[in-house]
Amino acid sequence: MIGGPHPMTPAPYRVRSRRPDRADTVTLTLEPVRGDCPPFRPGQFTMLYAPGVGEIAVSISGRARSGGYTQTIRAVGAVSAALCGKRPGDVVGVRGPYGRGWDVPAAAGLDVVVVAGGLGLAPLRPLVRALLRERPRHGRISVIAGSRAPGLLLYPQDLARWARQGADVRVTVDHPGHTWRGPVGLVTRLLDRIVFEPRRTCAFVCGPEPMMRAAAAELVRRGVAPGRVELSLERNMKCAVTRCGHCQLGPLFVCEDGPVLRYDRAAGLLEVREL
Amino acid sequence: MGPVVRERVIRFEEVPSADRLAGGWTDVQEPGRYRLAEGADEMIFSFAASPDSAKRYTQPPRQTLFRMRGEHVEEAEPDAPRVALLGVRAT
Ligand SMILES: Cc1cc2nc3c(=O)[nH]c(=O)nc-3n(C[C@H](O)[C@H](O)[C@H](O)COP(=O)(O)OP(=O)(O)OC[C@H]3O[C@@H](n4cnc5c(N)ncnc54)[C@H](O)[C@@H]3O)c2cc1C
């Protein structure tokens, strides 16, 4: 076809490995059947197609050593459950990467606060890795991760490695159980425990929307500039290429103008309820 | 495609021959009400918007984009038959 493949046509990718993270969540490593994985920026997503079932947006949570994408999927419905059930050797469809990712260069010379709720850690993982690869370029790097319960925490090995690499990593849970000795409650409470210079800080936040609103508002209350707080929004998407309008949020198409938006731009729009 | 009377409604659908066009018919529409009526003359296009729309042909609601079998992805040829649309109403 003239001008290359249609923008809605996926490329075949093979599942190279599958790692269960939690009862309902798996991380797949995906490699193109032909050619190389296109480069991606932290915070971008792909459209993953489970053949015969459907297509959903999933963040890229890293690049595997083999060059493929790692993507972490939680089974919440038909398509995500079908993708979670894929085994090494199976083939899925991939379009993308799409969207505007985290503004990593803007963090140079600043303290960095990363706030993740649940699966929100997935799109933040490549960001934290990028920041730590260039550790001397940044001030203090703090990572706050919230989880429903200790056993549901995502990427525990990464969190431990980031702490060894010089990040201040804090974890809080909603339901501590009997063995948890760490903090309990909202991620916003942990902002008291970490050290950052608000006027020289940028923040990257991803998680359930009420948590992002609360975290961003609290960071701004402490003096972080709203333009230096970035959030990653999840809106239902169909086409991911600004044709269908499913993800429209006020004047923005989340698939192209987002999913990462600066808080000064997103704050007013977050009040608009999803239709 | 054009206006054709079927089941006492002026539909916008395939016209088998010119004498099947809705000549002499009109419709009376009000909120929540639709009635076919005899027109005053042999006008063919004397009707308001039908339950069908030309948009079905200009922007088909369903279109096969590709087929995927194993690692083979095949793009579907756009299914775009040549059609003439007669009496398209602006709504
Ligand atoms: C930019 C972007 C990045 C995303 N990144 C990821 C990712 O990295 N990993 C991932 O697992 N998902 C991610 N999602 C969410 C994912 O796209 C949805 O979970 C998916 O569309 C659900 O489709 P489904 O057919 O499986 O379920 P559906 O049948 O569409 O939904 C089943 C049920 O689950 C509910 N549901 C749908 N989405 C969610 C959700 N996100 N959380 C809780 N309940 C939900 C629905 O309301 C419905 O009740 C991302 C979404 C966007 C827009």
CSV table of C-alpha atoms and ligand atoms in Angstrom, one decimal:
chain,number,residue,atom,x,y,z
A,1,MET,CA,0.0,0.0,0.0
A,2,ILE,CA,1.3,3.5,-0.8
A,3,GLY,CA,2.7,5.3,2.2
A,4,GLY,CA,3.3,2.2,4.3
A,5,PRO,CA,0.9,0.2,6.4
A,6,HIS,CA,-2.4,1.6,7.5
A,7,PRO,CA,-2.0,3.3,10.9
A,8,MET,CA,-4.5,0.9,12.4
A,9,THR,CA,-2.6,-2.2,11.3
A,10,PRO,CA,-0.6,-3.9,14.0
A,11,ALA,CA,2.8,-5.5,13.6
A,12,PRO,CA,3.2,-9.1,14.8
A,13,TYR,CA,5.2,-9.5,18.0
A,14,ARG,CA,6.1,-12.7,19.7
A,15,VAL,CA,5.9,-13.2,23.4
A,16,ARG,CA,9.4,-14.0,24.5
A,17,SER,CA,8.8,-14.4,28.2
A,18,ARG,CA,6.0,-14.1,30.7
A,19,ARG,CA,6.4,-13.2,34.4
A,20,PRO,CA,3.4,-13.3,36.7
A,21,ASP,CA,3.7,-10.3,39.0
A,22,ARG,CA,0.5,-10.8,41.0
A,23,ALA,CA,-2.6,-13.0,40.8
A,24,ASP,CA,-4.1,-10.7,38.1
A,25,THR,CA,-1.0,-9.1,36.6
A,26,VAL,CA,1.7,-10.3,34.3
A,27,THR,CA,4.7,-8.7,32.6
A,28,LEU,CA,5.2,-9.8,29.0
A,29,THR,CA,8.4,-9.3,27.0
A,30,LEU,CA,7.5,-8.8,23.3
A,31,GLU,CA,9.7,-8.9,20.3
A,32,PRO,CA,8.9,-8.1,16.7
A,33,VAL,CA,8.6,-11.1,14.5
A,34,ARG,CA,10.5,-9.1,11.8
A,35,GLY,CA,12.9,-6.2,12.3
A,36,ASP,CA,13.6,-4.2,15.4
A,37,CYS,CA,11.4,-2.6,18.1
A,38,PRO,CA,11.0,1.1,17.4
A,39,PRO,CA,12.6,3.3,20.1
A,40,PHE,CA,10.3,4.6,22.8
A,41,ARG,CA,10.4,7.4,25.4
A,42,PRO,CA,9.5,6.7,29.0
A,43,GLY,CA,5.8,7.2,29.5
A,44,GLN,CA,4.8,6.1,26.0
A,45,PHE,CA,2.3,3.3,25.4
A,46,THR,CA,1.5,0.8,22.7
A,47,MET,CA,-1.8,-0.6,21.5
A,48,LEU,CA,-1.7,-4.4,22.1
A,49,TYR,CA,-4.0,-6.6,20.1
A,50,ALA,CA,-5.0,-10.0,21.3
A,51,PRO,CA,-6.0,-11.7,18.1
A,52,GLY,CA,-9.7,-12.2,17.8
A,53,VAL,CA,-10.4,-10.5,21.0
A,54,GLY,CA,-9.5,-6.8,20.8
A,55,GLU,CA,-7.0,-4.1,21.3
A,56,ILE,CA,-6.0,-2.0,24.4
A,57,ALA,CA,-3.6,0.7,25.4
A,58,VAL,CA,-0.7,-0.6,27.6
A,59,SER,CA,2.3,1.4,28.9
A,60,ILE,CA,5.8,0.3,28.0
A,61,SER,CA,7.4,-0.6,31.3
A,62,GLY,CA,10.9,-1.2,30.0
A,63,ARG,CA,13.2,-2.5,27.3
A,64,ALA,CA,14.4,-6.0,27.8
A,65,ARG,CA,18.0,-6.9,27.3
A,66,SER,CA,17.0,-8.7,24.1
A,67,GLY,CA,15.7,-5.4,22.8
A,68,GLY,CA,12.0,-6.2,23.2
A,69,TYR,CA,9.4,-4.2,25.1
A,70,THR,CA,8.3,-5.2,28.6
A,71,GLN,CA,4.7,-4.5,29.3
A,72,THR,CA,2.8,-5.1,32.5
A,73,ILE,CA,-0.9,-6.0,32.1
A,74,ARG,CA,-3.6,-6.3,34.7
A,75,ALA,CA,-6.6,-8.5,33.8
A,76,VAL,CA,-9.7,-6.4,34.2
A,77,GLY,CA,-11.7,-7.4,31.2
A,78,ALA,CA,-11.8,-9.5,28.0
A,79,VAL,CA,-8.8,-8.0,26.2
A,80,SER,CA,-6.4,-7.6,29.2
A,81,ALA,CA,-7.3,-11.1,30.4
A,82,ALA,CA,-6.6,-12.6,26.9
A,83,LEU,CA,-3.2,-10.8,26.8
A,84,CYS,CA,-2.4,-12.0,30.4
A,85,GLY,CA,-3.0,-15.5,29.2
A,86,LYS,CA,-0.5,-15.4,26.4
A,87,ARG,CA,2.5,-17.7,26.7
A,88,PRO,CA,6.0,-17.6,25.3
A,89,GLY,CA,5.9,-18.2,21.6
A,90,ASP,CA,2.4,-16.8,21.1
A,91,VAL,CA,1.9,-13.9,18.7
A,92,VAL,CA,0.1,-10.6,19.5
A,93,GLY,CA,-0.3,-7.4,17.5
A,94,VAL,CA,1.5,-4.2,18.5
A,95,ARG,CA,1.0,-0.6,17.2
A,96,GLY,CA,3.0,2.3,18.4
A,97,PRO,CA,4.7,3.5,20.5
A,98,TYR,CA,2.3,6.4,20.9
A,99,GLY,CA,1.9,9.5,23.0
A,100,ARG,CA,3.8,12.1,24.8
A,101,GLY,CA,6.0,10.7,27.5
A,102,TRP,CA,7.6,12.1,30.6
A,103,ASP,CA,9.8,15.2,30.1
A,104,VAL,CA,13.0,13.6,31.3
A,105,PRO,CA,15.4,16.4,30.2
A,106,ALA,CA,13.4,18.9,32.3
A,107,ALA,CA,14.5,17.1,35.4
A,108,ALA,CA,18.2,18.0,34.9
A,109,GLY,CA,19.6,19.8,37.9
A,110,LEU,CA,16.4,19.4,40.0
A,111,ASP,CA,15.3,17.2,42.9
A,112,VAL,CA,12.9,14.6,41.5
A,113,VAL,CA,9.8,13.1,43.3
A,114,VAL,CA,8.2,10.1,41.6
A,115,VAL,CA,4.8,9.1,43.0
A,116,ALA,CA,3.2,5.8,41.9
A,117,GLY,CA,0.0,4.1,42.8
A,118,GLY,CA,-0.5,0.5,42.0
A,119,LEU,CA,0.0,-0.3,38.3
A,120,GLY,CA,1.0,3.4,37.8
A,121,LEU,CA,4.6,2.2,38.5
A,122,ALA,CA,4.6,0.6,35.1
A,123,PRO,CA,5.1,3.8,32.9
A,124,LEU,CA,7.3,5.3,35.6
A,125,ARG,CA,9.7,2.4,35.6
A,126,PRO,CA,11.6,3.4,32.4
A,127,LEU,CA,11.6,7.0,33.7
A,128,VAL,CA,13.3,6.1,37.0
A,129,ARG,CA,15.8,3.9,35.1
A,130,ALA,CA,16.6,6.8,32.8
A,131,LEU,CA,17.1,9.2,35.8
A,132,LEU,CA,19.4,6.7,37.6
A,133,ARG,CA,21.4,6.1,34.5
A,134,GLU,CA,22.3,9.8,34.7
A,135,ARG,CA,22.4,10.0,38.5
A,136,PRO,CA,24.9,12.9,38.7
A,137,ARG,CA,22.7,15.2,36.6
A,138,HIS,CA,19.9,15.2,39.1
A,139,GLY,CA,19.5,16.3,42.7
A,140,ARG,CA,17.8,14.0,45.2
A,141,ILE,CA,15.6,11.3,43.6
A,142,SER,CA,12.7,10.0,45.7
A,143,VAL,CA,10.3,7.2,44.6
A,144,ILE,CA,7.1,6.8,46.6
A,145,ALA,CA,5.1,3.7,45.7
A,146,GLY,CA,1.6,2.9,47.0
A,147,SER,CA,0.1,-0.6,46.9
A,148,ARG,CA,-3.1,-2.1,48.2
A,149,ALA,CA,-1.2,-4.8,50.2
A,150,PRO,CA,2.4,-5.8,50.7
A,151,GLY,CA,2.1,-8.9,48.5
A,152,LEU,CA,0.6,-6.8,45.6
A,153,LEU,CA,3.6,-4.5,45.3
A,154,LEU,CA,4.8,-4.3,41.7
A,155,TYR,CA,8.5,-4.7,40.8
A,156,PRO,CA,9.9,-5.3,44.3
A,157,GLN,CA,13.4,-6.1,42.9
A,158,ASP,CA,13.5,-2.9,40.9
A,159,LEU,CA,12.5,-0.9,44.0
A,160,ALA,CA,15.4,-2.5,45.9
A,161,ARG,CA,17.8,-1.9,43.1
A,162,TRP,CA,16.8,1.8,42.8
A,163,ALA,CA,17.5,2.2,46.5
A,164,ARG,CA,21.0,0.7,46.1
A,165,GLN,CA,21.5,3.1,43.1
A,166,GLY,CA,20.9,6.1,45.3
A,167,ALA,CA,17.2,6.8,45.2
A,168,ASP,CA,15.2,7.3,48.4
A,169,VAL,CA,12.5,4.6,47.9
A,170,ARG,CA,9.4,4.6,50.1
A,171,VAL,CA,6.5,2.1,50.0
A,172,THR,CA,3.2,2.5,51.6
A,173,VAL,CA,0.3,0.0,51.7
A,174,ASP,CA,-3.5,0.3,52.3
A,175,HIS,CA,-3.9,-3.1,54.0
A,176,PRO,CA,-0.8,-4.0,56.0
A,177,GLY,CA,-1.7,-7.5,57.1
A,178,HIS,CA,0.3,-9.0,60.0
A,179,THR,CA,3.8,-8.8,58.7
A,180,TRP,CA,4.2,-5.3,57.2
A,181,ARG,CA,6.2,-2.9,59.4
A,182,GLY,CA,6.3,0.0,57.0
A,183,PRO,CA,4.1,3.0,56.4
A,184,VAL,CA,0.3,2.5,55.9
A,185,GLY,CA,-2.0,4.9,54.1
A,186,LEU,CA,-2.0,7.4,51.3
A,187,VAL,CA,1.1,8.1,49.2
A,188,THR,CA,0.6,11.8,49.9
A,189,ARG,CA,1.6,11.2,53.6
A,190,LEU,CA,5.0,10.0,52.5
A,191,LEU,CA,5.7,13.4,51.1
A,192,ASP,CA,6.4,14.3,54.7
A,193,ARG,CA,9.2,11.8,55.0
A,194,ILE,CA,11.3,12.6,51.9
A,195,VAL,CA,13.6,15.5,51.4
A,196,PHE,CA,13.2,17.8,48.5
A,197,GLU,CA,13.7,21.5,47.8
A,198,PRO,CA,10.2,22.5,46.5
A,199,ARG,CA,11.3,25.4,44.4
A,200,ARG,CA,13.9,23.2,42.7
A,201,THR,CA,11.8,20.1,42.3
A,202,CYS,CA,10.0,18.3,39.5
A,203,ALA,CA,7.5,15.5,40.1
A,204,PHE,CA,6.2,12.6,38.0
A,205,VAL,CA,2.9,11.0,39.1
A,206,CYS,CA,0.9,8.1,37.9
A,207,GLY,CA,-1.9,6.1,39.5
A,208,PRO,CA,-5.6,6.2,40.1
A,209,GLU,CA,-6.9,9.6,39.2
A,210,PRO,CA,-8.0,10.7,42.8
A,211,MET,CA,-4.5,9.8,44.0
A,212,MET,CA,-2.9,11.8,41.2
A,213,ARG,CA,-5.1,14.8,42.0
A,214,ALA,CA,-4.3,14.6,45.7
A,215,ALA,CA,-0.5,14.1,45.2
A,216,ALA,CA,-0.3,16.9,42.6
A,217,ALA,CA,-2.3,19.3,44.8
A,218,GLU,CA,-0.1,18.5,47.8
A,219,LEU,CA,3.2,19.0,45.9
A,220,VAL,CA,1.9,22.3,44.7
A,221,ARG,CA,0.8,23.3,48.2
A,222,ARG,CA,4.4,22.6,49.3
A,223,GLY,CA,5.7,25.0,46.7
A,224,VAL,CA,6.5,22.8,43.6
A,225,ALA,CA,5.6,24.7,40.4
A,226,PRO,CA,2.4,23.3,38.8
A,227,GLY,CA,4.3,23.3,35.5
A,228,ARG,CA,6.9,21.0,37.0
A,229,VAL,CA,4.4,18.3,38.0
A,230,GLU,CA,3.6,15.8,35.3
A,231,LEU,CA,0.7,13.3,35.5
A,232,SER,CA,-0.1,10.4,33.2
A,233,LEU,CA,-3.8,10.2,32.4
A,234,GLU,CA,-5.7,7.0,31.4
A,235,ARG,CA,-8.6,7.6,29.1
A,236,ASN,CA,-10.3,4.8,27.2
A,237,MET,CA,-8.8,4.7,23.7
A,238,LYS,CA,-9.7,3.0,20.5
A,239,CYS,CA,-7.6,4.3,17.6
A,240,ALA,CA,-4.6,6.0,19.5
A,241,VAL,CA,-4.0,8.2,16.4
A,242,THR,CA,-6.5,11.1,17.1
A,243,ARG,CA,-9.2,9.8,14.7
A,244,CYS,CA,-11.9,8.4,16.9
A,245,GLY,CA,-12.1,11.0,19.7
A,246,HIS,CA,-12.7,8.4,22.4
A,247,CYS,CA,-9.9,9.8,24.6
A,248,GLN,CA,-10.8,13.4,24.1
A,249,LEU,CA,-10.5,15.5,27.3
A,250,GLY,CA,-11.6,19.1,26.7
A,251,PRO,CA,-9.4,20.3,23.9
A,252,LEU,CA,-6.9,17.5,24.2
A,253,PHE,CA,-6.5,14.1,22.6
A,254,VAL,CA,-5.0,12.1,25.4
A,255,CYS,CA,-3.5,9.6,22.9
A,256,GLU,CA,-1.4,12.3,21.3
A,257,ASP,CA,-1.2,15.3,23.6
A,258,GLY,CA,-0.8,12.9,26.5
A,259,PRO,CA,-0.9,10.5,28.2
A,260,VAL,CA,1.6,12.6,30.2
A,261,LEU,CA,0.3,16.1,30.8
A,262,ARG,CA,1.6,18.9,33.0
A,263,TYR,CA,-0.5,19.6,36.0
A,264,ASP,CA,-1.0,23.3,35.1
A,265,ARG,CA,-2.7,22.1,31.9
A,266,ALA,CA,-4.4,19.0,33.3
A,267,ALA,CA,-5.8,20.4,36.6
A,268,GLY,CA,-8.9,22.1,35.2
A,269,LEU,CA,-9.7,19.1,32.9
A,270,LEU,CA,-9.5,16.5,35.6
A,271,GLU,CA,-12.7,17.9,37.0
A,272,VAL,CA,-14.5,16.8,33.8
A,273,ARG,CA,-15.9,13.4,34.4
A,274,GLU,CA,-15.3,10.7,31.8
A,275,LEU,CA,-18.4,10.2,29.6
B,1,MET,CA,-29.1,4.5,-3.6
B,2,GLY,CA,-32.2,6.6,-3.3
B,3,PRO,CA,-35.6,7.0,-1.6
B,4,VAL,CA,-37.7,3.8,-1.8
B,5,VAL,CA,-41.0,3.1,0.0
B,6,ARG,CA,-40.7,-0.1,2.0
B,7,GLU,CA,-43.0,-1.1,5.0
B,8,ARG,CA,-44.7,2.3,4.8
B,9,VAL,CA,-41.4,4.2,5.4
B,10,ILE,CA,-39.3,6.1,2.9
B,11,ARG,CA,-36.0,4.4,3.2
B,12,PHE,CA,-32.7,5.4,1.6
B,13,GLU,CA,-31.6,2.2,0.0
B,14,GLU,CA,-30.8,0.4,-3.2
B,15,VAL,CA,-33.1,1.4,-6.0
B,16,PRO,CA,-33.9,-1.6,-8.3
B,17,SER,CA,-35.3,0.6,-11.0
B,18,ALA,CA,-36.4,4.2,-11.5
B,19,ASP,CA,-40.1,3.4,-11.1
B,20,ARG,CA,-39.4,2.2,-7.6
B,21,LEU,CA,-38.3,5.7,-6.5
B,22,ALA,CA,-40.7,7.2,-3.9
B,23,GLY,CA,-42.5,9.4,-6.5
B,24,GLY,CA,-45.8,10.7,-5.2
B,25,TRP,CA,-45.0,9.9,-1.6
B,26,THR,CA,-44.1,12.2,1.3
B,27,ASP,CA,-43.8,11.8,5.0
B,28,VAL,CA,-45.3,13.5,8.0
B,29,GLN,CA,-43.0,13.7,10.9
B,30,GLU,CA,-43.4,15.1,14.4
B,31,PRO,CA,-41.6,14.4,17.6
B,32,GLY,CA,-42.1,10.7,18.2
B,33,ARG,CA,-44.3,10.2,15.1
B,34,TYR,CA,-43.7,9.2,11.5
B,35,ARG,CA,-46.4,8.6,8.9
B,36,LEU,CA,-46.2,7.9,5.2
B,37,ALA,CA,-48.5,10.2,3.2
B,38,GLU,CA,-49.5,10.6,-0.4
B,39,GLY,CA,-47.9,13.7,-1.8
B,40,ALA,CA,-49.7,16.4,-3.8
B,41,ASP,CA,-47.7,15.6,-6.9
B,42,GLU,CA,-45.3,13.1,-8.4
B,43,MET,CA,-42.3,14.6,-6.6
B,44,ILE,CA,-39.6,12.0,-5.9
B,45,PHE,CA,-37.6,13.8,-3.3
B,46,SER,CA,-40.4,15.2,-1.2
B,47,PHE,CA,-39.4,13.7,2.1
B,48,ALA,CA,-37.6,14.6,5.3
B,49,ALA,CA,-34.6,12.7,6.7
B,50,SER,CA,-35.2,8.9,6.6
B,51,PRO,CA,-34.1,6.4,9.2
B,52,ASP,CA,-31.1,5.7,6.9
B,53,SER,CA,-28.3,8.0,6.1
B,54,ALA,CA,-25.8,8.6,3.4
B,55,LYS,CA,-23.1,8.4,6.1
B,56,ARG,CA,-23.4,4.7,6.0
B,57,TYR,CA,-21.8,4.9,2.6
B,58,THR,CA,-19.4,7.7,3.1
B,59,GLN,CA,-18.2,6.5,6.5
B,60,PRO,CA,-19.1,2.8,6.9
B,61,PRO,CA,-19.7,1.9,10.5
B,62,ARG,CA,-17.8,-1.4,10.1
B,63,GLN,CA,-14.8,-2.0,8.0
B,64,THR,CA,-12.3,-4.8,8.0
B,65,LEU,CA,-8.9,-3.3,8.4
B,66,PHE,CA,-6.7,-6.4,8.6
B,67,ARG,CA,-6.7,-10.1,9.2
B,68,MET,CA,-4.2,-11.7,11.5
B,69,ARG,CA,-3.4,-15.4,11.5
B,70,GLY,CA,-0.4,-16.5,13.6
B,71,GLU,CA,2.4,-14.1,12.7
B,72,HIS,CA,0.8,-13.1,9.4
B,73,VAL,CA,-1.0,-9.8,9.2
B,74,GLU,CA,-2.8,-9.0,6.0
B,75,GLU,CA,-4.3,-5.7,5.3
B,76,ALA,CA,-7.8,-5.8,3.9
B,77,GLU,CA,-8.6,-4.0,0.7
B,78,PRO,CA,-11.0,-1.2,1.4
B,79,ASP,CA,-14.5,-2.4,0.5
B,80,ALA,CA,-15.7,0.6,-1.5
B,81,PRO,CA,-18.2,-0.3,-4.2
B,82,ARG,CA,-19.1,2.4,-6.7
B,83,VAL,CA,-22.4,3.9,-5.7
B,84,ALA,CA,-24.6,6.9,-6.8
B,85,LEU,CA,-26.5,8.6,-4.0
B,86,LEU,CA,-29.8,10.2,-5.2
B,87,GLY,CA,-31.7,12.7,-3.1
B,88,VAL,CA,-29.3,13.0,-0.2
B,89,ARG,CA,-30.9,15.2,2.5
B,90,ALA,CA,-28.9,17.5,4.7
B,91,THR,CA,-30.0,17.1,8.3
C,1,LIG,C1,-2.3,5.5,28.0
C,1,LIG,C2,-2.8,4.2,28.7
C,1,LIG,C3,-1.8,3.4,29.3
C,1,LIG,C4,-2.3,2.2,30.0
C,1,LIG,N1,-1.4,1.4,30.5
C,1,LIG,C5,-1.7,0.2,31.1
C,1,LIG,C6,-0.8,-0.7,31.6
C,1,LIG,O1,0.4,-0.5,31.5
C,1,LIG,N2,-1.2,-1.9,32.1
C,1,LIG,C7,-2.6,-2.2,32.1
C,1,LIG,O2,-2.9,-3.3,32.6
C,1,LIG,N3,-3.5,-1.3,31.7
C,1,LIG,C8,-3.1,-0.1,31.2
C,1,LIG,N4,-4.1,0.7,30.7
C,1,LIG,C9,-5.5,0.4,30.9
C,1,LIG,C10,-6.0,-0.6,29.9
C,1,LIG,O3,-6.0,0.0,28.6
C,1,LIG,C11,-7.4,-1.0,30.3
C,1,LIG,O4,-7.3,-1.8,31.4
C,1,LIG,C12,-8.0,-1.9,29.2
C,1,LIG,O5,-8.5,-1.0,28.2
C,1,LIG,C13,-9.1,-2.7,29.7
C,1,LIG,O6,-9.7,-3.4,28.5
C,1,LIG,P1,-10.4,-4.8,28.7
C,1,LIG,O7,-11.0,-5.2,27.4
C,1,LIG,O8,-9.5,-5.8,29.3
C,1,LIG,O9,-11.5,-4.5,29.7
C,1,LIG,P2,-12.9,-3.8,29.5
C,1,LIG,O10,-13.9,-4.9,29.2
C,1,LIG,O11,-12.8,-2.7,28.7
C,1,LIG,O12,-13.2,-3.4,31.0
C,1,LIG,C14,-13.5,-4.4,32.0
C,1,LIG,C15,-13.9,-3.7,33.3
C,1,LIG,O13,-12.7,-3.2,33.8
C,1,LIG,C16,-12.8,-1.8,34.0
C,1,LIG,N5,-11.6,-1.2,33.7
C,1,LIG,C17,-11.1,-0.8,32.5
C,1,LIG,N6,-9.9,-0.3,32.5
C,1,LIG,C18,-9.6,-0.3,33.9
C,1,LIG,C19,-8.5,0.1,34.6
C,1,LIG,N7,-7.4,0.7,34.0
C,1,LIG,N8,-8.5,-0.1,35.9
C,1,LIG,C20,-9.5,-0.7,36.5
C,1,LIG,N9,-10.6,-1.1,35.9
C,1,LIG,C21,-10.6,-0.9,34.6
C,1,LIG,C22,-13.9,-1.4,33.1
C,1,LIG,O14,-14.6,-0.2,33.6
C,1,LIG,C23,-14.8,-2.6,33.1
C,1,LIG,O15,-15.7,-2.6,34.2
C,1,LIG,C24,-3.7,1.9,30.0
C,1,LIG,C25,-4.6,2.8,29.5
C,1,LIG,C26,-4.2,3.9,28.8
C,1,LIG,C27,-5.2,4.8,28.2
